Short mmCIF file of C-alpha atoms and ligand atoms in Angstrom, two decimals:
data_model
loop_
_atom_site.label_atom_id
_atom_site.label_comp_id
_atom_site.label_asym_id
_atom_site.label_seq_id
_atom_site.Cartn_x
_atom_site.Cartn_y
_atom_site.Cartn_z
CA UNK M 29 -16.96 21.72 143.30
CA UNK M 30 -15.22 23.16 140.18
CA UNK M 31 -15.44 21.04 137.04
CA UNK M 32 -13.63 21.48 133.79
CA UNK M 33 -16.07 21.61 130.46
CA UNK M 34 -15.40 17.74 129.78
CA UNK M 35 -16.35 17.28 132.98
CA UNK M 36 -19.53 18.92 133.14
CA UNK M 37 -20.37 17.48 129.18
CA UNK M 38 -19.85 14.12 131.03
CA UNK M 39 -22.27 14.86 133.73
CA UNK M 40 -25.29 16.34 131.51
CA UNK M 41 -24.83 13.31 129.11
CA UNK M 42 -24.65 10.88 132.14
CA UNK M 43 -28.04 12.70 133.23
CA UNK M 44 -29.77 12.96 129.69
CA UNK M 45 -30.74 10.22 126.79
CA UNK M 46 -28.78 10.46 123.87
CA UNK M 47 -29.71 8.33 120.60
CA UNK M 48 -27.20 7.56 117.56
CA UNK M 49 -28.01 9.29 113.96
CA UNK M 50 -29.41 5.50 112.86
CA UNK M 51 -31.92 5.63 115.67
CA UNK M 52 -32.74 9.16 114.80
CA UNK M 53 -33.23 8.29 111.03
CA UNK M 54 -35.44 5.48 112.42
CA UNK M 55 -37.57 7.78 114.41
CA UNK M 56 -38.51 9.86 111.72
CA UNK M 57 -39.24 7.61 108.98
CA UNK M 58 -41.44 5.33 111.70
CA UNK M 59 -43.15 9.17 112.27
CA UNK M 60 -42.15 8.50 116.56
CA UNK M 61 -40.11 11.72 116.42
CA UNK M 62 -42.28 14.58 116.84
CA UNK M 63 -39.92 17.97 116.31
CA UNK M 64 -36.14 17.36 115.45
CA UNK M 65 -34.55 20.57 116.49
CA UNK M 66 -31.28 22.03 114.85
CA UNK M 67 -29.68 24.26 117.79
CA UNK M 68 -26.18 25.33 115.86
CA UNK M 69 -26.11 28.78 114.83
CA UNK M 70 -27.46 30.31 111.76
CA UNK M 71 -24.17 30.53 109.70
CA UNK M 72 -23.21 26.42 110.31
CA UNK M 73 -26.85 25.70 109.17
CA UNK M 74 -26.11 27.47 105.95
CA UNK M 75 -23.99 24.07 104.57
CA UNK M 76 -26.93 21.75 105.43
CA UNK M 77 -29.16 20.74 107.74
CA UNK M 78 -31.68 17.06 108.33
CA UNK M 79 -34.27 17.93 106.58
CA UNK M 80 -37.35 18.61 108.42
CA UNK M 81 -35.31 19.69 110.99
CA UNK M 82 -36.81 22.93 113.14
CA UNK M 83 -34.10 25.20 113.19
CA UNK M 84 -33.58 27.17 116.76
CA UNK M 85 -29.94 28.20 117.79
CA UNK M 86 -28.86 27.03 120.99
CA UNK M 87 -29.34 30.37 122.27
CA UNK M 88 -32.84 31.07 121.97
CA UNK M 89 -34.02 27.74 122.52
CA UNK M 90 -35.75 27.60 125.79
CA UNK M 91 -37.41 31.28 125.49
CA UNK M 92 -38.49 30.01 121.85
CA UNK M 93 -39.50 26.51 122.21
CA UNK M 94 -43.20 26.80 123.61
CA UNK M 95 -44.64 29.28 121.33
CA UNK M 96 -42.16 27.83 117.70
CA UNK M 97 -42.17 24.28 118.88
CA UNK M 98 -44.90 22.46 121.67
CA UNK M 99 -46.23 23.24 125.22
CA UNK M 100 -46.50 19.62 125.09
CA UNK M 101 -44.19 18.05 127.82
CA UNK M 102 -44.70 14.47 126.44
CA UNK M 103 -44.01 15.51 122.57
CA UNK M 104 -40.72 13.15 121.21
CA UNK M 105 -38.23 15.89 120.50
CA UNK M 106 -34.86 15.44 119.72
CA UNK M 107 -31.95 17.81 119.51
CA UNK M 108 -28.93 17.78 117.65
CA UNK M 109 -25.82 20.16 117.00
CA UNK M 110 -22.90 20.12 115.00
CA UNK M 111 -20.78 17.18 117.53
CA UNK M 112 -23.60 16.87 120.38
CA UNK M 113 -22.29 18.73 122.58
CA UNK M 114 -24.84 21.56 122.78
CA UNK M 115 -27.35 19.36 121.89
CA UNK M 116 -26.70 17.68 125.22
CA UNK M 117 -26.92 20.91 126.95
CA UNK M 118 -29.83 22.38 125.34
CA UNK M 119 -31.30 18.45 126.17
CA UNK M 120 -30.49 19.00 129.89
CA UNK M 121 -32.24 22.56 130.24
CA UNK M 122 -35.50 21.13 128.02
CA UNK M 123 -35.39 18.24 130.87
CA UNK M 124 -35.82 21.15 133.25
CA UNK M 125 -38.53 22.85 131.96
CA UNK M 126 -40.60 19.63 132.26
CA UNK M 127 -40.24 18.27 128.44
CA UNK M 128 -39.54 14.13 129.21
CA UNK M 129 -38.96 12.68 125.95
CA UNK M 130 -36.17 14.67 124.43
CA UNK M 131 -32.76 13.40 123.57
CA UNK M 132 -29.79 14.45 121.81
CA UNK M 133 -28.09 12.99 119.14
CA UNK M 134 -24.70 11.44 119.71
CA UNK M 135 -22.03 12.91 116.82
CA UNK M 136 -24.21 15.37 116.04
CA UNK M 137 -24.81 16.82 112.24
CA UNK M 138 -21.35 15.28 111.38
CA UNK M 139 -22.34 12.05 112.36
CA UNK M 140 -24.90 12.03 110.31
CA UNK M 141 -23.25 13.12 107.15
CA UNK M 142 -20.74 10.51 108.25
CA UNK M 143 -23.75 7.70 108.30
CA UNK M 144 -24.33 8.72 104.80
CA UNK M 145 -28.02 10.19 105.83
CA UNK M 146 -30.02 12.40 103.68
CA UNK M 147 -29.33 16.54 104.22
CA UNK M 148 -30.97 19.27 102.63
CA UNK M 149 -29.58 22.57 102.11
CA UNK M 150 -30.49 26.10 101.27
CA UNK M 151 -32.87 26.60 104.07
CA UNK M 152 -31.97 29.89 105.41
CA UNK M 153 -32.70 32.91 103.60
CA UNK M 154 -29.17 34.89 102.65
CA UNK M 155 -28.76 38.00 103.58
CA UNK M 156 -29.83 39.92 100.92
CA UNK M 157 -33.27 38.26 101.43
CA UNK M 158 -33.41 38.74 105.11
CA UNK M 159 -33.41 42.29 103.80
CA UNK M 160 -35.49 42.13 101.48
CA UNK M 161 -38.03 40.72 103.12
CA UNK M 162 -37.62 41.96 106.53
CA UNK M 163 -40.96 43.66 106.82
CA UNK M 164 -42.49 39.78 106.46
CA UNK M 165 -39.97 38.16 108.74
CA UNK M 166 -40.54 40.69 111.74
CA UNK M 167 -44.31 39.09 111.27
CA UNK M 168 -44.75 36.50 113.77
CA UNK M 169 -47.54 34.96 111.65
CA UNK M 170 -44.78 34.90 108.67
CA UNK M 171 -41.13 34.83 109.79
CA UNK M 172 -38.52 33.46 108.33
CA UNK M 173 -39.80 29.96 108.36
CA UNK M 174 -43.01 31.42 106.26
CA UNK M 175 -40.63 33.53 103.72
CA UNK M 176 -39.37 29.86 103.26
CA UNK M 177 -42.73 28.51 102.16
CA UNK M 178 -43.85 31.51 100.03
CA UNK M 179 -40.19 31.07 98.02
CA UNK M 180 -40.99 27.54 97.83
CA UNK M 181 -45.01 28.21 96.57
CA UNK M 182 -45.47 27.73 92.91
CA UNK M 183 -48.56 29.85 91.70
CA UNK M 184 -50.29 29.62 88.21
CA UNK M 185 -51.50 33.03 87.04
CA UNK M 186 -54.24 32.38 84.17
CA UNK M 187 -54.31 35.12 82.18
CA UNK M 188 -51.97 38.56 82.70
CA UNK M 189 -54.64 41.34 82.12
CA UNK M 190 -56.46 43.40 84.13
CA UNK M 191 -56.33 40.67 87.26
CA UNK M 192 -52.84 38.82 86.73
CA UNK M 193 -51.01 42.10 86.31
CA UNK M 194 -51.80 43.32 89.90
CA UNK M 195 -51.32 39.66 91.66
CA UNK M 196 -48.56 39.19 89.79
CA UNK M 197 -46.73 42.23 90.96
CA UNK M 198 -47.91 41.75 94.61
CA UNK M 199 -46.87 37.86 94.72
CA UNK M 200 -43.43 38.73 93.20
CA UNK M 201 -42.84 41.37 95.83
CA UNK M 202 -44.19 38.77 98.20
CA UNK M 203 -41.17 36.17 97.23
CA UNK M 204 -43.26 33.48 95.75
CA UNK M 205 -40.77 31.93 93.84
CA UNK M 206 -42.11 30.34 90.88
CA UNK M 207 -44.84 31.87 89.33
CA UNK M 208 -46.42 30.66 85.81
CA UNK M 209 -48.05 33.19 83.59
CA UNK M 210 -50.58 31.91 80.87
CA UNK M 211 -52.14 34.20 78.24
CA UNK M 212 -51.44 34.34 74.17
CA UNK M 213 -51.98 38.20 74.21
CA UNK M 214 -50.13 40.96 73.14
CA UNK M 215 -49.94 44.13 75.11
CA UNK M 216 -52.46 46.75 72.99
CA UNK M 217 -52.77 50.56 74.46
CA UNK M 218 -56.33 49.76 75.90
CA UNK M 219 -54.68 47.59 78.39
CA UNK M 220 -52.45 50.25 79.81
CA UNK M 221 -55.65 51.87 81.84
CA UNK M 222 -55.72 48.88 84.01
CA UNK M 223 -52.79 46.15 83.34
CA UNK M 224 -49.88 47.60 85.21
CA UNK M 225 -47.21 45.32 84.87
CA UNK M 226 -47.34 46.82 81.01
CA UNK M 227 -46.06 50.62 79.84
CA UNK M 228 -46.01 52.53 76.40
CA UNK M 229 -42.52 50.65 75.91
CA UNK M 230 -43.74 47.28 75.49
CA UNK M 231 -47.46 47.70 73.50
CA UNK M 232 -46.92 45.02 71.07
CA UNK M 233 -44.46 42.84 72.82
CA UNK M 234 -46.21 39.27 74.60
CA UNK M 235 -47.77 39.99 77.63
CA UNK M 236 -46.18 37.09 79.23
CA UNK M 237 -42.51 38.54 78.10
CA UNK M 238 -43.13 41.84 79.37
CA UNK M 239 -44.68 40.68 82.42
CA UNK M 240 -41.70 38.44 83.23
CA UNK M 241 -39.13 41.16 82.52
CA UNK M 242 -40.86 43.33 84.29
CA UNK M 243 -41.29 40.68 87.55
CA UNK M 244 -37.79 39.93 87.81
CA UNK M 245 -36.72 43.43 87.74
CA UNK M 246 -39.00 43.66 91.09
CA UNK M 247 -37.68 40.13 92.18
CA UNK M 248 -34.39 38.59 90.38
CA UNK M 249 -34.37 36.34 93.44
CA UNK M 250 -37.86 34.23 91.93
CA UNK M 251 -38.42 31.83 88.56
CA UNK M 252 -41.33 33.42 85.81
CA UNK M 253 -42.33 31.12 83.90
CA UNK M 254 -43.98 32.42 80.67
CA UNK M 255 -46.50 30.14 78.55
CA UNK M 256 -47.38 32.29 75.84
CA UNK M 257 -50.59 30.23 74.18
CA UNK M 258 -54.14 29.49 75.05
CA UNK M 259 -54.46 27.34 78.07
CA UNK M 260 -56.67 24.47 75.99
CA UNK M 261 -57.83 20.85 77.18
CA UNK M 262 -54.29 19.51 75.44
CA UNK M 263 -51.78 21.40 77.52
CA UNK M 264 -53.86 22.44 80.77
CA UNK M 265 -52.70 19.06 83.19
CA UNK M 266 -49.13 19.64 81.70
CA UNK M 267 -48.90 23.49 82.31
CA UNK M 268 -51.46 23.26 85.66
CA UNK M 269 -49.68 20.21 86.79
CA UNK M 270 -46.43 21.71 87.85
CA UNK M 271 -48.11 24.26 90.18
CA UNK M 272 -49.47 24.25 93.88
CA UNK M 273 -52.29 27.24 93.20
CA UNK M 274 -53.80 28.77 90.28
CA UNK M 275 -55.10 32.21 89.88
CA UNK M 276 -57.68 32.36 87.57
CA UNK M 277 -57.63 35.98 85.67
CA UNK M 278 -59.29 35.20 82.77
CA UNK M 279 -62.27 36.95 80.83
CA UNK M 280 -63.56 34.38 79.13
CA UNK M 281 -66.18 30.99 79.90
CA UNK M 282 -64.53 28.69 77.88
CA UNK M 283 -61.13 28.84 79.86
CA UNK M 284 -63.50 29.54 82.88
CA UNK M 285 -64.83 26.22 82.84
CA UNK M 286 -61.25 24.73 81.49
CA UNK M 287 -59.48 25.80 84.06
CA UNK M 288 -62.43 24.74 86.75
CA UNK M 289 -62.07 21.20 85.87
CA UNK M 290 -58.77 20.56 85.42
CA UNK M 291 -58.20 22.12 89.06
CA UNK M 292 -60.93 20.14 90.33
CA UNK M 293 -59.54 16.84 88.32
CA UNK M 294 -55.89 17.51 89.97
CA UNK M 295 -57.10 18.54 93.04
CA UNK M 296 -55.38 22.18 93.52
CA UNK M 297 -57.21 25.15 94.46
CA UNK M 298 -57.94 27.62 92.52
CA UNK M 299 -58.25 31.48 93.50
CA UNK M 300 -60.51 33.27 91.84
CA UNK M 301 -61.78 37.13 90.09
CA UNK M 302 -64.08 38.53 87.72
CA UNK M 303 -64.83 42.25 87.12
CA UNK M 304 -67.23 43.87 84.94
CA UNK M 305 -68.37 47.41 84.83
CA UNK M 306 -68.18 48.87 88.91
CA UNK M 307 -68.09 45.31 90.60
CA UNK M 308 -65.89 42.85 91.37
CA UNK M 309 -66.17 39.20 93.11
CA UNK M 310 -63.61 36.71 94.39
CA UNK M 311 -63.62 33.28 95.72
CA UNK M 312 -61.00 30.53 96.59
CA UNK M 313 -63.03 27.25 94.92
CA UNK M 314 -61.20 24.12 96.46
CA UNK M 315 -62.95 20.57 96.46
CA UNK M 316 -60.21 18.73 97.88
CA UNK M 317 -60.56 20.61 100.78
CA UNK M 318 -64.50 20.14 100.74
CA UNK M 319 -65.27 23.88 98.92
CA UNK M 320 -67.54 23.98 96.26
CA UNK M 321 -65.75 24.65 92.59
CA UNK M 322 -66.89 26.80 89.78
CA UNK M 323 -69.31 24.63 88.46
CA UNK M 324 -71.26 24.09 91.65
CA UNK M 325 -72.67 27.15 91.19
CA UNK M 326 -72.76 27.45 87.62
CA UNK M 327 -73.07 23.79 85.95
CA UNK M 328 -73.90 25.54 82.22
CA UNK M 329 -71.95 28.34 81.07
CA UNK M 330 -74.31 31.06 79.97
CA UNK M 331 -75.71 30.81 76.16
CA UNK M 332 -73.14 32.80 73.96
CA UNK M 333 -73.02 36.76 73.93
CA UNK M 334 -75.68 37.02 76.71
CA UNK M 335 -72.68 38.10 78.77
CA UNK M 336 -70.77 41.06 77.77
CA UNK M 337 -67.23 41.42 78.40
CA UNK M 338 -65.12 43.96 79.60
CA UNK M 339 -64.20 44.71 76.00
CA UNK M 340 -67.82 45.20 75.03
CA UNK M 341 -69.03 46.33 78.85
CA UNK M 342 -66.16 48.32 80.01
CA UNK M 343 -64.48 48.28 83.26
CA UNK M 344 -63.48 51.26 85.78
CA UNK M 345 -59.67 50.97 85.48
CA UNK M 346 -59.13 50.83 89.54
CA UNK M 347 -61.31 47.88 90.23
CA UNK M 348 -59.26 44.67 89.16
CA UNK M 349 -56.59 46.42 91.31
CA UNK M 350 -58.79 45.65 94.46
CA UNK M 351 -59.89 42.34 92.96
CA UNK M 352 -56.34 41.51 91.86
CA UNK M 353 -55.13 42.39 95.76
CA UNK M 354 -57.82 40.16 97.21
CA UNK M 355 -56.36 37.16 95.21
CA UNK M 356 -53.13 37.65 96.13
CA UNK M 357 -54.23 38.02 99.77
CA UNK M 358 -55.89 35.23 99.37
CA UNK M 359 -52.76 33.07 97.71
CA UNK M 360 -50.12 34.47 100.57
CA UNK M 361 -52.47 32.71 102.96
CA UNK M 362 -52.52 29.32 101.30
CA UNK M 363 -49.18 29.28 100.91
CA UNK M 364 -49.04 30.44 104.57
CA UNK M 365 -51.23 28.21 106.08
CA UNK M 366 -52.44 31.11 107.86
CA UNK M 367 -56.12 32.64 108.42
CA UNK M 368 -59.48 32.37 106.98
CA UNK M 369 -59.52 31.57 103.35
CA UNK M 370 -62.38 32.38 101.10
CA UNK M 371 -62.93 28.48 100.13
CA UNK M 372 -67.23 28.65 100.42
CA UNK M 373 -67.26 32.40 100.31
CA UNK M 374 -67.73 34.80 97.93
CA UNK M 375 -66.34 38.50 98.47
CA UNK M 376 -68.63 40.70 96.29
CA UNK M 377 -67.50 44.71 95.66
CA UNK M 378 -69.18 47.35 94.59
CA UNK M 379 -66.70 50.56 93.88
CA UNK M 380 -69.61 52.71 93.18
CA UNK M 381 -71.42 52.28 96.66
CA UNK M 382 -67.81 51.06 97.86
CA UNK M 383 -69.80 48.40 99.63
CA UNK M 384 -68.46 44.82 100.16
CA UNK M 385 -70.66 41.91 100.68
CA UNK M 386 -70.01 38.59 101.46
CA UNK M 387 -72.35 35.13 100.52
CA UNK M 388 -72.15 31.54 100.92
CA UNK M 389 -71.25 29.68 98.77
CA UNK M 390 -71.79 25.23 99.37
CA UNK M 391 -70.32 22.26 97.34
CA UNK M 392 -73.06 21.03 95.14
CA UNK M 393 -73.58 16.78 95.54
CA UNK M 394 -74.99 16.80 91.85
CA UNK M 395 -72.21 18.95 90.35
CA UNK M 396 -70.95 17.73 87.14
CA UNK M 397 -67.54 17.76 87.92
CA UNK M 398 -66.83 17.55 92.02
CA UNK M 399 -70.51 15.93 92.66
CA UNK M 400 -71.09 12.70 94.39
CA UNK M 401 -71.45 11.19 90.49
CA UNK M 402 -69.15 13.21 88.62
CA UNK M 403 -69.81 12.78 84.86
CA UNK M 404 -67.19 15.13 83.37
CA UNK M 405 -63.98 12.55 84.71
CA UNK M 406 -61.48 14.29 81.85
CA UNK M 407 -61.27 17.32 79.81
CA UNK M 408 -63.61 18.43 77.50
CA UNK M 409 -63.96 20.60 74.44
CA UNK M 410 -65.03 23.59 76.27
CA UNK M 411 -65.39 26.22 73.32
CA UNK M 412 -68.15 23.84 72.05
CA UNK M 413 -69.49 23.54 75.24
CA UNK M 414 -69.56 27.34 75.88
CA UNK M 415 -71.53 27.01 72.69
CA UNK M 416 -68.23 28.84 70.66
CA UNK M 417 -66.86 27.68 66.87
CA UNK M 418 -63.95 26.21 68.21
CA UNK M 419 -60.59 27.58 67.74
ZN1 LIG V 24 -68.32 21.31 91.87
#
């Protein structure tokens, strides 16, 4: 028997559920829906889609859905596309492969603009980013949907010497898009050996300036935001606060321990480096997520000038380079969502035996700060407790 196409649309929504925008609005605010799927193609999804929406065109749907979506056959998923039409379609061939609570929604993405529901927009990469960041996309493990998250990470870099200027450049490149630099320095010729964000051309300029010129011109497409002061106890919740992850790059205890609480106090992560001579460590610290933080390990900060730094120590040029790459390895995947992170290890390198060890590291119950009876509950003055004149 022949049918026209309003025929057959009459048949597959006669044989399908279909639910109205309101009920669909419903479902996700009472949390019933599991996956609301977006099957119109890429260029109508450009003016707006539900947000939360998965987006799969029609097309690839049923090859896609198992590994994107859910093997689950009993997961609440429901469909929509531009009029619900396709939706119904794609509804009737989900049906078939066993899924039995999907439905599509009636008026499709009109009808819920027309309702007046919430959209969001700008979640497809243009093209000039599917280009640029088409060796991520062709990732499985990243794809466009984790290009999405690393645009939409907002990373803190503590200090842009030796250890910001490599993650920095890296997590640019990468598409995070905001990244905060912190540091009150200027660039000097001794930094050039190591800090490669900086050239000849901008010794004396801010190294948060040059740094963010120098960013953009590798990205335009991301935000730099430069803070060019001392991170101190009276601006470290306002500058931290606006950021998902910090990096902590800097060569000094004071801002060590600063920057160690007022994670631990806001409950971000916080990815960390030192060098010193021919070795390097790194560790994620992360007590909202049950890692131990800085203080853990070390409750007291050394007494003053019993630990040289690199200025009076020295440091092999190449080695915050490796460091540097293992925290932004590290930052890609918490942004991700994606592998093992170092939160309870610590990565320790040795360039000179090129030998890389690995301890554990366990959340301490009587640590000051993250401790089953924290004492230190706001900010301190940390250059009198590092035992410094103050500044
Ligand atoms: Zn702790």
């Amino acid at each position: 028997m022949a049918l026209t196409s309003s025929q057959l649309l009459q048949k597959v929504k006669d044989s399908i559920v279909e639910v109205t925008p309101r009920e669909v609005s419903q479902g996700l605010q009472a949390g019933e829906t599991q996956h609301l799927i977006d099957v119109r193609e890429r260029d109508e999804v450009l003016d707006g889609y539900i947000p939360g929406a998965e987006l799969i065109p029609r097309g690839f749907l049923e090859m896609t859905v198992e590994e994107d979506v859910t093997t689950d056959r009993e997961a609440a998923i429901v469909l929509y596309c531009a009029g619900g039409n396709r939706s119904a379609l794609a509804a009737r061939d989900l049906a078939a492969m066993g899924y039995t609570k999907v439905s599509s929604m009636s008026g499709g993405f009109k009808g819920w603009k027309d309702a007046g529901f919430a959209i969001e927009q700008n979640g497809l990469l243009s093209d000039d980013d599917l280009q640029r960041y088409s060796r991520h996309i062709i990732l499985p493990e990243v794809g466009e949907k984790g290009q999405q998250q690393l645009l939409k990470g907002k990373v803190l870099l503590v200090g842009a010497g030796g250890l910001g200027c490599p993650t920095g450049l890296y997590l640019a490149g990468a598409g995070v898009g905001t990244i905060g630099l912190v540091d009150a320095d200027v660039v000097d010729r001794s930094n050039l050996q190591r800090q490669v964000l900086f050239g000849e051309s901008v010794i004396g300029r801010p190294k948060v300036e040059a740094a963010r010129e120098r960013m953009l011109d590798l990205n335009p497409g991301i935000a730099i935001n430069g803070y060019h002061e001392l991170l101190t106890s009276a601006n470290a919740f306002d500058i931290l606060g606006d950021y998902d992850i910090i990096v902590n790059g800097c060569d000094n205890f004071p801002t060590r321990y600063l920057v160690n609480d007022a994670a631990v106090l806001l409950g971000k992560p916080v990815v960390d480096g030192s060098i010193f001579r021919f070795e390097g460590q790194a560790t994620v610290y992360h007590s909202a997520e049950g890692g131990p933080c800085y203080r853990c390990l070390y409750p007291q900060p050394p007494p003053p000038g019993e630990v040289p730094s690199c200025a009076e120590g020295g440091v092999l040029g190449v080695l915050p380079g490796i460091v540097g790459m293992i925290q932004a390895t590290e930052v890609v995947k918490l942004i991700l969502g994606r592998g093992s992170s170092l939160v309870g290890r610590m990565v320790l390198y040795d360039a000179m035996e090129m030998k890389f060890r690995e301890l554990r590291l366990r959340r301490n119950a009587e640590c000051p700060v993250c401790g089953d009876s924290p004492t230190v509950k706001e900010l301190i003055d940390y250059d009198q407790f590092c035992g410094l004149p103050s500044r």
